[in-house]
Coordinates of C-alpha atoms in Angstrom, one line a residue:
M1 CA 57.4 13.0 -2.9
K2 CA 54.5 15.5 -2.5
R3 CA 53.3 15.9 1.0
Q4 CA 49.6 14.8 1.4
S5 CA 47.2 16.8 3.5
F6 CA 44.8 14.8 5.6
F7 CA 42.4 17.8 5.7
F8 CA 41.9 18.1 2.0
V9 CA 38.4 17.0 0.8
P10 CA 37.8 17.0 -2.9
F11 CA 34.7 19.1 -3.6
S12 CA 33.0 17.4 -6.5
L13 CA 29.4 17.4 -7.7
K14 CA 29.8 13.7 -8.0
N15 CA 30.0 13.5 -4.3
T16 CA 26.2 14.0 -3.8
F17 CA 26.1 13.6 -0.1
L18 CA 29.0 16.1 0.6
T19 CA 27.7 18.6 -1.9
S20 CA 24.1 18.6 -0.8
G21 CA 25.2 18.7 2.9
I22 CA 27.4 21.7 2.5
I23 CA 24.8 23.6 0.5
F24 CA 22.1 22.7 2.9
W25 CA 24.0 24.0 5.9
L26 CA 24.9 27.2 4.1
I27 CA 21.3 27.9 3.2
L28 CA 20.2 26.8 6.7
G29 CA 22.5 29.5 8.2
V30 CA 21.1 32.2 5.8
N31 CA 17.5 31.3 6.5
C32 CA 18.1 31.2 10.2
C33 CA 19.3 34.8 10.1
L34 CA 16.4 35.9 7.9
M35 CA 13.8 34.2 10.1
L36 CA 15.2 35.7 13.3
M37 CA 15.0 39.1 11.6
D38 CA 11.5 38.4 10.3
G39 CA 10.2 37.7 13.7
G40 CA 7.8 35.0 12.6
R41 CA 5.4 37.1 10.5
D42 CA 4.3 34.1 8.5
I43 CA 2.5 32.7 11.5
I44 CA -1.1 34.0 11.2
P45 CA -3.7 32.4 13.4
Y46 CA -6.9 31.4 11.7
T47 CA -10.3 31.5 13.5
M48 CA -11.3 28.0 14.2
K49 CA -14.9 27.2 13.6
E50 CA -16.9 24.1 14.5
I51 CA -18.4 22.5 11.4
S52 CA -21.4 20.2 11.7
S53 CA -21.0 16.8 10.3
N54 CA -23.4 15.8 7.4
G55 CA -22.8 12.1 7.5
T56 CA -19.6 12.2 5.5
E57 CA -17.2 9.5 6.5
L58 CA -14.0 10.7 4.8
S59 CA -12.7 14.1 3.6
V60 CA -9.7 14.0 1.3
V61 CA -7.8 17.3 1.2
L62 CA -5.6 18.1 -1.8
P63 CA -3.7 21.4 -1.9
T64 CA -3.0 22.4 -5.5
Y65 CA -1.3 24.8 -7.8
N66 CA -1.3 24.0 -11.6
E67 CA -1.9 20.3 -11.1
R68 CA -4.6 19.8 -13.7
E69 CA -2.9 16.8 -15.4
N70 CA -2.3 15.0 -12.1
L71 CA -5.8 15.8 -10.7
A72 CA -7.4 14.3 -13.9
V73 CA -5.9 11.0 -12.9
L74 CA -5.8 11.2 -9.1
I75 CA -9.4 12.2 -8.4
P76 CA -11.0 9.3 -10.3
E77 CA -8.6 6.9 -8.6
V78 CA -9.5 8.3 -5.2
E79 CA -13.2 8.0 -6.1
K80 CA -12.8 4.4 -7.1
A81 CA -10.7 3.5 -4.0
F82 CA -13.2 5.0 -1.6
G83 CA -16.4 4.6 -3.6
H84 CA -18.0 2.5 -0.8
L85 CA -17.8 5.5 1.6
V86 CA -19.7 8.7 1.9
L87 CA -16.7 10.8 0.5
E88 CA -15.9 14.4 -0.2
I89 CA -12.8 15.6 -2.0
I90 CA -11.7 19.1 -1.0
V91 CA -9.3 20.7 -3.5
V92 CA -7.7 23.9 -2.2
D93 CA -6.4 25.7 -5.3
D94 CA -4.1 28.7 -5.1
G95 CA -4.9 30.5 -8.3
S96 CA -4.0 27.8 -10.9
M97 CA -3.9 29.0 -14.5
D98 CA -3.7 25.6 -16.2
G99 CA -7.5 24.8 -16.4
T100 CA -7.7 23.2 -12.9
K101 CA -11.0 25.1 -12.2
E102 CA -12.6 23.9 -15.5
L103 CA -11.4 20.3 -14.8
L104 CA -13.0 20.3 -11.3
S105 CA -16.3 21.5 -12.7
E106 CA -16.2 18.6 -15.3
L107 CA -15.3 16.0 -12.6
N108 CA -18.1 17.3 -10.3
V109 CA -20.6 16.5 -13.0
T110 CA -19.5 12.9 -12.8
F111 CA -18.9 12.5 -9.1
G112 CA -20.8 15.3 -7.4
N113 CA -18.7 15.3 -4.2
I114 CA -15.8 17.7 -5.1
K115 CA -15.6 20.8 -2.9
P116 CA -13.2 23.3 -4.5
I117 CA -11.8 26.2 -2.5
Y118 CA -10.4 28.8 -4.8
R119 CA -7.8 31.2 -3.4
K120 CA -6.4 34.1 -5.3
S121 CA -2.7 33.6 -4.7
L122 CA -0.1 31.2 -3.2
G123 CA -0.7 31.2 0.5
G124 CA 1.6 28.3 1.5
I125 CA 0.9 24.6 1.9
G126 CA 0.2 25.1 5.6
S127 CA -2.6 27.6 5.1
A128 CA -4.0 25.6 2.2
L129 CA -4.2 22.5 4.4
R130 CA -5.8 24.4 7.2
D131 CA -8.4 25.8 4.9
G132 CA -9.1 22.3 3.7
Y133 CA -9.2 20.7 7.1
N134 CA -11.4 23.5 8.6
N135 CA -13.9 23.1 5.8
A136 CA -14.0 19.3 6.0
S137 CA -17.2 17.6 7.2
G138 CA -16.0 14.0 7.3
E139 CA -15.4 12.0 10.5
F140 CA -11.9 11.5 9.2
I141 CA -9.7 13.9 7.3
L142 CA -7.0 12.6 5.0
S143 CA -4.5 14.9 3.2
S144 CA -2.0 14.2 0.4
D145 CA 0.0 16.0 -2.2
A146 CA -1.9 16.4 -5.5
D147 CA 1.1 15.4 -7.7
M148 CA 0.5 11.6 -7.2
S149 CA 3.8 11.2 -5.4
F150 CA 1.9 9.0 -2.9
P151 CA -0.1 6.1 -4.3
V152 CA -3.8 5.9 -3.7
G153 CA -3.3 2.4 -2.4
D154 CA -1.4 3.8 0.5
M155 CA -4.3 6.3 1.1
V156 CA -6.5 3.2 1.7
K157 CA -3.9 1.8 4.1
L158 CA -3.9 5.1 6.1
Y159 CA -7.7 5.0 6.3
Q160 CA -7.8 1.3 7.3
K161 CA -5.2 2.0 10.1
I162 CA -7.1 4.9 11.7
K163 CA -10.2 2.8 11.7
E164 CA -8.5 0.5 14.1
G165 CA -9.0 3.2 16.8
Y166 CA -6.2 5.6 16.4
D167 CA -6.6 9.4 16.5
F168 CA -3.9 10.3 14.0
V169 CA -1.9 8.2 11.5
T170 CA 1.0 9.5 9.4
G171 CA 2.9 7.9 6.6
Y172 CA 6.7 7.5 6.7
R173 CA 9.1 7.4 3.7
H174 CA 12.3 6.7 5.6
G175 CA 13.6 3.5 7.1
G176 CA 11.7 0.3 7.8
E177 CA 9.5 -0.5 4.9
G178 CA 9.1 3.1 3.8
Y179 CA 10.5 3.7 0.4
Y180 CA 11.5 6.2 -2.2
E181 CA 10.9 4.9 -5.7
K182 CA 13.3 5.5 -8.7
R183 CA 16.5 6.7 -7.1
T184 CA 17.4 9.4 -9.6
A185 CA 20.0 12.0 -8.7
S186 CA 17.3 14.5 -7.7
V187 CA 15.4 11.9 -5.7
K188 CA 18.6 11.0 -3.9
I189 CA 19.2 14.6 -2.9
K190 CA 15.6 14.9 -1.7
Y191 CA 16.0 11.7 0.3
I192 CA 19.2 12.8 2.0
I193 CA 17.9 16.2 3.0
S194 CA 14.6 14.9 4.1
R195 CA 15.9 12.0 6.1
F196 CA 18.7 14.1 7.7
G197 CA 16.2 16.8 8.8
N198 CA 13.7 14.2 10.2
V199 CA 16.4 12.4 12.1
V200 CA 17.6 15.6 13.7
V201 CA 14.0 16.6 14.7
R202 CA 13.2 13.2 16.0
K203 CA 16.3 13.0 18.2
L204 CA 15.9 16.5 19.6
S205 CA 12.2 16.4 20.2
G206 CA 12.1 12.8 21.5
I207 CA 8.9 12.2 19.5
K208 CA 9.0 8.7 18.0
V209 CA 7.8 9.6 14.5
R210 CA 10.0 8.8 11.5
D211 CA 8.7 11.3 9.0
F212 CA 7.5 14.7 10.3
S213 CA 7.4 16.5 6.9
A214 CA 5.3 14.2 4.7
N215 CA 1.9 15.6 3.7
F216 CA 0.4 12.2 3.9
R217 CA -1.7 11.6 7.0
V218 CA -5.2 11.1 8.3
I219 CA -6.7 12.5 11.5
R220 CA -10.1 12.3 13.3
R221 CA -11.9 15.5 12.6
V222 CA -12.8 16.1 16.3
K223 CA -9.1 15.7 17.1
W224 CA -8.1 18.2 14.4
L225 CA -10.4 20.8 16.0
E226 CA -8.6 20.3 19.3
L227 CA -5.2 21.2 17.8
K228 CA -5.8 24.9 17.1
T229 CA -2.9 25.2 14.7
K230 CA -1.2 28.4 13.6
E231 CA 1.4 27.6 11.0
N232 CA 0.8 28.6 7.4
T233 CA 4.0 27.0 5.9
N234 CA 4.9 23.4 5.6
S235 CA 5.9 23.7 9.3
L236 CA 2.2 22.9 10.0
L237 CA 3.0 19.3 9.3
F238 CA 5.4 19.3 12.3
E239 CA 3.1 21.4 14.4
M240 CA 0.3 18.9 14.1
I241 CA 2.5 16.1 15.3
V242 CA 3.9 18.1 18.3
K243 CA 0.5 19.3 19.5
A244 CA -1.1 15.9 19.0
T245 CA 1.7 14.4 21.1
Q246 CA 1.3 17.0 23.8
K247 CA -2.4 16.3 24.0
G248 CA -1.9 12.6 24.3
F249 CA -3.5 11.6 21.0
L250 CA -3.2 7.9 20.0
I251 CA -0.7 8.2 17.1
T252 CA 0.9 5.6 14.9
E253 CA 2.6 5.6 11.4
I254 CA 2.7 3.2 8.5
P255 CA 5.3 2.8 5.8
V256 CA 4.5 4.3 2.4
H257 CA 6.0 4.6 -1.0
F258 CA 7.1 7.9 -2.4
H259 CA 7.3 8.4 -6.2
E260 CA 8.4 11.2 -8.5
R261 CA 5.5 13.3 -9.5
R262 CA 3.5 11.9 -12.5
F263 CA 3.1 15.2 -14.5
G264 CA 4.5 18.7 -14.3
T265 CA 7.3 20.2 -12.2
S266 CA 7.6 20.6 -8.5
K267 CA 6.6 23.9 -6.9
L268 CA 8.6 23.2 -3.8
N269 CA 12.0 24.8 -3.4
L270 CA 13.6 22.2 -1.2
W271 CA 16.8 24.2 -0.6
K272 CA 14.6 27.1 0.7
E273 CA 11.9 25.2 2.5
A274 CA 13.9 22.4 4.2
P275 CA 16.0 24.8 6.3
K276 CA 12.8 26.8 7.3
F277 CA 11.1 23.6 8.3
L278 CA 14.1 22.6 10.5
I279 CA 14.3 26.0 12.1
K280 CA 10.6 26.1 12.9
A281 CA 10.8 22.5 14.3
L282 CA 13.7 23.5 16.5
K283 CA 11.7 26.5 17.8
Y284 CA 8.9 24.2 18.8
V285 CA 11.3 21.8 20.5
F286 CA 13.1 24.4 22.6
F287 CA 10.7 27.3 23.0
K288 CA 7.1 25.9 23.0

């Protein structure tokens, strides 16, 4: 009889959790070394400026890069959902080459409340969001991905929740009633990595938020101006929650549904960005 080893673990791509976990930790280690060597050069403070309100009730901020097909559906849906409000839609575009600029011009003829911010190159989702937030004039600022991964109906729920008197409301995809739609192999891997990272950050930080990394949130504009954020990567999403907690903002969260993008391909390299996000989050927990 062959002797069995209790320490042998079959390495198979069919074992999604094991495979993604091993790869995640390998990349995390490499990124940790690179970021320590880098010395945080991607953190560039922006000059915060006060923007006078013009009676706008809600500003919706959408960071984009080659999302023309999604925007053609998303913007009319947002306009319909919030048509009863004084609304502005701020599209922060990082040099799209798919006709996004032309589409926004066409849509503005119809709606007249789209404020595009055209940037020459990819500057990171954090800097795009900060540009959008800093140029918002609404009493409330709501941000979402432009790929339609979050339904417009959940945007309405975010807005309704903050109108109850909260300062900051985030959407969560993990646990409770939060949900990832269509559990394909790629979605399962995204879910595992995202949930694992968020659990680690929640446990270490002690902040009772289930989803730190979702760009699906709404904040009072006056409260945003108090945060004085610095991050230009997706770590901004965590930085906002940490600083809002430190300042004693009234924060809550609601469950949301997360879908695969409607059109196009994702620009986010999860294997690269997830470790960076976790490392930055740990820096905030232990050193700030």
